[in-house]
Short mmCIF file of N, CA and C in Angstrom, two decimals:
data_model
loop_
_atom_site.label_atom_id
_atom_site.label_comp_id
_atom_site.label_asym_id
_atom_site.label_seq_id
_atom_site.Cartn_x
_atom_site.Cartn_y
_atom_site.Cartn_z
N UNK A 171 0.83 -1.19 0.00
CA UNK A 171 0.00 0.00 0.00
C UNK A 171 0.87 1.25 0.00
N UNK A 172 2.20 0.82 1.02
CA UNK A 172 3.09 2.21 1.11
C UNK A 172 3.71 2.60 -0.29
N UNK A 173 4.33 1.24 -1.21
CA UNK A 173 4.83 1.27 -2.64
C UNK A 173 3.65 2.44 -3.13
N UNK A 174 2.41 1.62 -3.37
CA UNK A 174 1.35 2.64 -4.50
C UNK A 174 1.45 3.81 -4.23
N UNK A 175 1.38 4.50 -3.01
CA UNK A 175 1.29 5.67 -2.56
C UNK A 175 3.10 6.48 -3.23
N UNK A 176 3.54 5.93 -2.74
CA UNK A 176 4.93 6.30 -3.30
C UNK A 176 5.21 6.71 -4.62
N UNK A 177 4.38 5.52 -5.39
CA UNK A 177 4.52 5.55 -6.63
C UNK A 177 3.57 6.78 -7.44
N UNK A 178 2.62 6.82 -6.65
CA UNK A 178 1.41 7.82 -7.44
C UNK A 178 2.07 9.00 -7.20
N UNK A 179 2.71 9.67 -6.11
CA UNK A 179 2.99 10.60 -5.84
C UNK A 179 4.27 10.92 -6.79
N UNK A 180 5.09 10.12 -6.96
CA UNK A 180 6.04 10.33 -7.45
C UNK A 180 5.65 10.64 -9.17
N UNK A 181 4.68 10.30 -9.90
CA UNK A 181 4.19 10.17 -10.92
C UNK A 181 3.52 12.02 -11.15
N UNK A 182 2.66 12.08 -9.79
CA UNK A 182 2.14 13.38 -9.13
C UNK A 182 2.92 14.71 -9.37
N UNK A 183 4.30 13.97 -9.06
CA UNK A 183 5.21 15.01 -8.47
C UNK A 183 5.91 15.42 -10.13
N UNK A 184 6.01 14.73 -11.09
CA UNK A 184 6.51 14.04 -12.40
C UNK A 184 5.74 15.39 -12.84
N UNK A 185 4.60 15.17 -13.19
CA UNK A 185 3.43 15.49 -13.89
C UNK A 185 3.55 17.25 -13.50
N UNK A 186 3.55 17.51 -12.30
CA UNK A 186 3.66 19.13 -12.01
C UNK A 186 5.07 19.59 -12.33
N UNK A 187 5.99 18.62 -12.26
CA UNK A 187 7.48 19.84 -13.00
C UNK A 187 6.85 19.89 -14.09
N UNK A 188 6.66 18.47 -15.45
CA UNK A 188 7.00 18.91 -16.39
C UNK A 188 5.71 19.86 -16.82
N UNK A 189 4.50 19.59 -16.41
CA UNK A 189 3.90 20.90 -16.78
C UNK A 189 4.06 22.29 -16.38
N UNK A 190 4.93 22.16 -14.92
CA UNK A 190 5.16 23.51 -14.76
C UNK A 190 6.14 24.05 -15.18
N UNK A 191 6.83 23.18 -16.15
CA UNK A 191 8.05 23.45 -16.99
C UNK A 191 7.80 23.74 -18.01
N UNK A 192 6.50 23.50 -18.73
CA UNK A 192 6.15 23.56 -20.46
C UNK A 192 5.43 25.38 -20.22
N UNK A 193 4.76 25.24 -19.32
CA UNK A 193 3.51 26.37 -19.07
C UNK A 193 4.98 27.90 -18.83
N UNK A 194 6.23 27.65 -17.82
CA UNK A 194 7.29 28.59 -17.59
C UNK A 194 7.74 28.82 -19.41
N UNK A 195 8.33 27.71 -20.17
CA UNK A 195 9.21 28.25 -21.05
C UNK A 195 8.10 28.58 -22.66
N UNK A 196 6.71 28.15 -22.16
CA UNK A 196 5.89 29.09 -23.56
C UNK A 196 5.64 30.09 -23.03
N UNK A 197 5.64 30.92 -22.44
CA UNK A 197 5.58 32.28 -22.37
C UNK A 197 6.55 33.05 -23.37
N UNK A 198 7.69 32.40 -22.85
CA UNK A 198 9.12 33.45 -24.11
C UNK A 198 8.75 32.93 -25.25
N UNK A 199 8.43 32.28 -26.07
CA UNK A 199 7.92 32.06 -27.30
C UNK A 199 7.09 32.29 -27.84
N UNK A 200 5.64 33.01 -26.82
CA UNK A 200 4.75 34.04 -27.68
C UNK A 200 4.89 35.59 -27.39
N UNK A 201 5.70 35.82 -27.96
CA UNK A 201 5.80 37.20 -28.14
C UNK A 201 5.02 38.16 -28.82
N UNK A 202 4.48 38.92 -28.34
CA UNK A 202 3.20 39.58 -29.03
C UNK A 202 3.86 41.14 -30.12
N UNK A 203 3.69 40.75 -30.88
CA UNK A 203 3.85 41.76 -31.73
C UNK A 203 2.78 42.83 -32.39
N UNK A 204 3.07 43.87 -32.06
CA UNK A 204 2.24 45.22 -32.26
C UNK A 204 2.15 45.19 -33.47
N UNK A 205 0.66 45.27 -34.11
CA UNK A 205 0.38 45.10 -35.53
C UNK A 205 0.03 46.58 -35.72
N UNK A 206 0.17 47.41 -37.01
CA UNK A 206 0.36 48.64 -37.33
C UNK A 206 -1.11 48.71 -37.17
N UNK A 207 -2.60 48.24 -37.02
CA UNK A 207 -3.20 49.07 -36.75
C UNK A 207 -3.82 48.66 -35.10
N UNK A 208 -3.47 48.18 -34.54
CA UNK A 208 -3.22 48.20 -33.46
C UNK A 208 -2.43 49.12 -32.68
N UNK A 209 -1.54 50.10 -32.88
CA UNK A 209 -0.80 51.20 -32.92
C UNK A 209 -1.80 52.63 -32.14
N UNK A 210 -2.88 52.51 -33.16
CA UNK A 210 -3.66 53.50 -32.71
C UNK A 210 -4.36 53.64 -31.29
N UNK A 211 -4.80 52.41 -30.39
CA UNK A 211 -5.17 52.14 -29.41
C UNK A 211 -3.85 52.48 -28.48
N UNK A 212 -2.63 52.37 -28.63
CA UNK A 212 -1.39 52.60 -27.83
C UNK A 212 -1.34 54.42 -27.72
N UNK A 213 -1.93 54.71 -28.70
CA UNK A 213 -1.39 56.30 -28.74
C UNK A 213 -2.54 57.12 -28.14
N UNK A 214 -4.12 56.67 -27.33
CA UNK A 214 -4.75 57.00 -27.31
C UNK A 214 -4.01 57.50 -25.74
N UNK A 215 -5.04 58.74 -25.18
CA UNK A 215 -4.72 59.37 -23.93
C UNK A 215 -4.34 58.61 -22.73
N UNK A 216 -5.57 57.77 -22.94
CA UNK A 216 -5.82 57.00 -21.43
C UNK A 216 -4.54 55.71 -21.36
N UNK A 217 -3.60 55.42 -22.35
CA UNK A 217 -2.64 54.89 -22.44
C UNK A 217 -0.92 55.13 -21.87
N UNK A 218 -0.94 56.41 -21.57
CA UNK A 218 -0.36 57.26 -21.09
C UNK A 218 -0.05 57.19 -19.85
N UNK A 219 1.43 57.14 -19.02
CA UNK A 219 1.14 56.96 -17.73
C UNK A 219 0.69 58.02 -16.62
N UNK A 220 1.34 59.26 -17.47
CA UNK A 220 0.60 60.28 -17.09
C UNK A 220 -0.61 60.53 -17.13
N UNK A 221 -1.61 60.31 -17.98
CA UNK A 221 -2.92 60.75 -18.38
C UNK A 221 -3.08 61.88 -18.80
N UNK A 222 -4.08 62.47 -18.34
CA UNK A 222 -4.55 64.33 -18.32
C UNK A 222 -3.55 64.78 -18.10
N UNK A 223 -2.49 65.96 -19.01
CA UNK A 223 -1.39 66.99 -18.46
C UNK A 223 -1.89 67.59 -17.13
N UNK A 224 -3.43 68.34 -17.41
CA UNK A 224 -3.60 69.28 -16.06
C UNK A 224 -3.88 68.49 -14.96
N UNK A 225 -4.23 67.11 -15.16
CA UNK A 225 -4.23 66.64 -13.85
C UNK A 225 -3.02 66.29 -13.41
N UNK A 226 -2.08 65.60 -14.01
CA UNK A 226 -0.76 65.48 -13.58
C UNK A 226 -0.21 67.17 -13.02
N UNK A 227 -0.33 68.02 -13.62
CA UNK A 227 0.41 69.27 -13.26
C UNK A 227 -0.30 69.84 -12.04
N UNK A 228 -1.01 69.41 -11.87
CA UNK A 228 -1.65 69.89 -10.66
C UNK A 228 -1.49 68.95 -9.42
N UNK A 229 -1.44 67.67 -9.65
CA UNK A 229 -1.06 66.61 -8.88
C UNK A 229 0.58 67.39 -8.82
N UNK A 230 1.30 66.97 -9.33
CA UNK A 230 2.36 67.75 -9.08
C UNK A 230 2.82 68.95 -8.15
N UNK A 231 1.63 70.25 -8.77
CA UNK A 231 1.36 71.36 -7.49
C UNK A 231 1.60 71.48 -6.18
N UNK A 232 0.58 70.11 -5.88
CA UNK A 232 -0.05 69.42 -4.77
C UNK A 232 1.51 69.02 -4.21
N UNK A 233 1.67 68.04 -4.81
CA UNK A 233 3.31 67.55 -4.11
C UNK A 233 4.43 68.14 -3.65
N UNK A 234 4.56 69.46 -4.85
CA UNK A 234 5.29 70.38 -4.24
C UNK A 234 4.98 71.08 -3.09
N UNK A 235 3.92 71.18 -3.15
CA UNK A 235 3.62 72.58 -2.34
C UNK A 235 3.64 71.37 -0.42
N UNK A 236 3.22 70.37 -0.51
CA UNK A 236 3.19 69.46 0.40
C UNK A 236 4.90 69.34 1.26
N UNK A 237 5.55 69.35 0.22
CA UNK A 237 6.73 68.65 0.55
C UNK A 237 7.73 69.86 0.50
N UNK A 238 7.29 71.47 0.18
CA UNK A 238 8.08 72.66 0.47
C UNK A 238 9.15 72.26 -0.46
N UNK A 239 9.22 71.59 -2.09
CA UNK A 239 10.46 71.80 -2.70
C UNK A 239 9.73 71.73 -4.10
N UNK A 240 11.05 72.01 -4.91
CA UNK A 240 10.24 72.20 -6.32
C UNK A 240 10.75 71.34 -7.03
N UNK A 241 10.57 70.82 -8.21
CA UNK A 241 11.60 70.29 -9.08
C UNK A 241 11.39 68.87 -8.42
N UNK A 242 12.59 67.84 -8.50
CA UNK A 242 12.88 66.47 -9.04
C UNK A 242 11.66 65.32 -8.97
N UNK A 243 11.27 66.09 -10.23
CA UNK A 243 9.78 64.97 -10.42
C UNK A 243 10.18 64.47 -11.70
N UNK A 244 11.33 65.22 -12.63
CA UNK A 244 12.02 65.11 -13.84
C UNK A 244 13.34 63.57 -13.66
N UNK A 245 14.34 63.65 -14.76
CA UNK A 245 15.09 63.00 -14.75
C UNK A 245 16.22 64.19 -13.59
N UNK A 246 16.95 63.29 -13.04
CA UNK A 246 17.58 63.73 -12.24
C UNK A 246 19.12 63.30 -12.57
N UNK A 247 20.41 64.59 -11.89
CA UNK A 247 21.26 63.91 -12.47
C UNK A 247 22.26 64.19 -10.97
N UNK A 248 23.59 63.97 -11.33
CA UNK A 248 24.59 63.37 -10.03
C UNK A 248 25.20 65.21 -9.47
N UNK A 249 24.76 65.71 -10.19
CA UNK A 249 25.94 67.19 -9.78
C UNK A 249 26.98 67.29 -10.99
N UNK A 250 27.34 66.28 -11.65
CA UNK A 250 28.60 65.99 -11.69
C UNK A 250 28.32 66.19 -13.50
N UNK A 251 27.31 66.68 -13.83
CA UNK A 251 27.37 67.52 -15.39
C UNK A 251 27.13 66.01 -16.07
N UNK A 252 26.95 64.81 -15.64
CA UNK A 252 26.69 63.86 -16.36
C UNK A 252 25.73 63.13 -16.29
N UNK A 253 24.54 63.95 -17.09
CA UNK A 253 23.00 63.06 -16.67
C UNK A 253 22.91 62.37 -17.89
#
């Protein structure tokens, strides 16, 4: 009885690598490629991580004015003239 049990499990255990091995390495092999009119849905507003300018710029406002400084909401660089 202890063998069967052994054995099923081990069969069990078989069965979840290699599917959890097939299901891990097809992912990198469908690669989705942006079809040119599919393009247009990417460029729409709400795609944007910003969204609305005035809401971002005002969200922004908000942050500054919260945190008493202005500025590094941009790319930022070292001092050192090399951004």
């Amino acid at each position: 009885m202890k063998s069967r049990l052994n054995r099923m499990f081990k069969k069990t255990a078989c069965l979840l690598l290699v599917g959890g091995s097939v299901l891990a390495t097809s992912g990198c092999s469908l690669i989705k490629v942006v079809q040119p009119w599919e393009k247009g849905n990417l460029a729409k507003p709400a795609m944007t991580f910003e969204g609305d300018k005035l809401e971002s710029r005002y969200s922004e406002h908000i942050y500054t004015s919260r945190e008493a400084a202005s500025g590094g909401a941009g790319v930022g660089g070292g001092g050192c003239g090399c951004n």
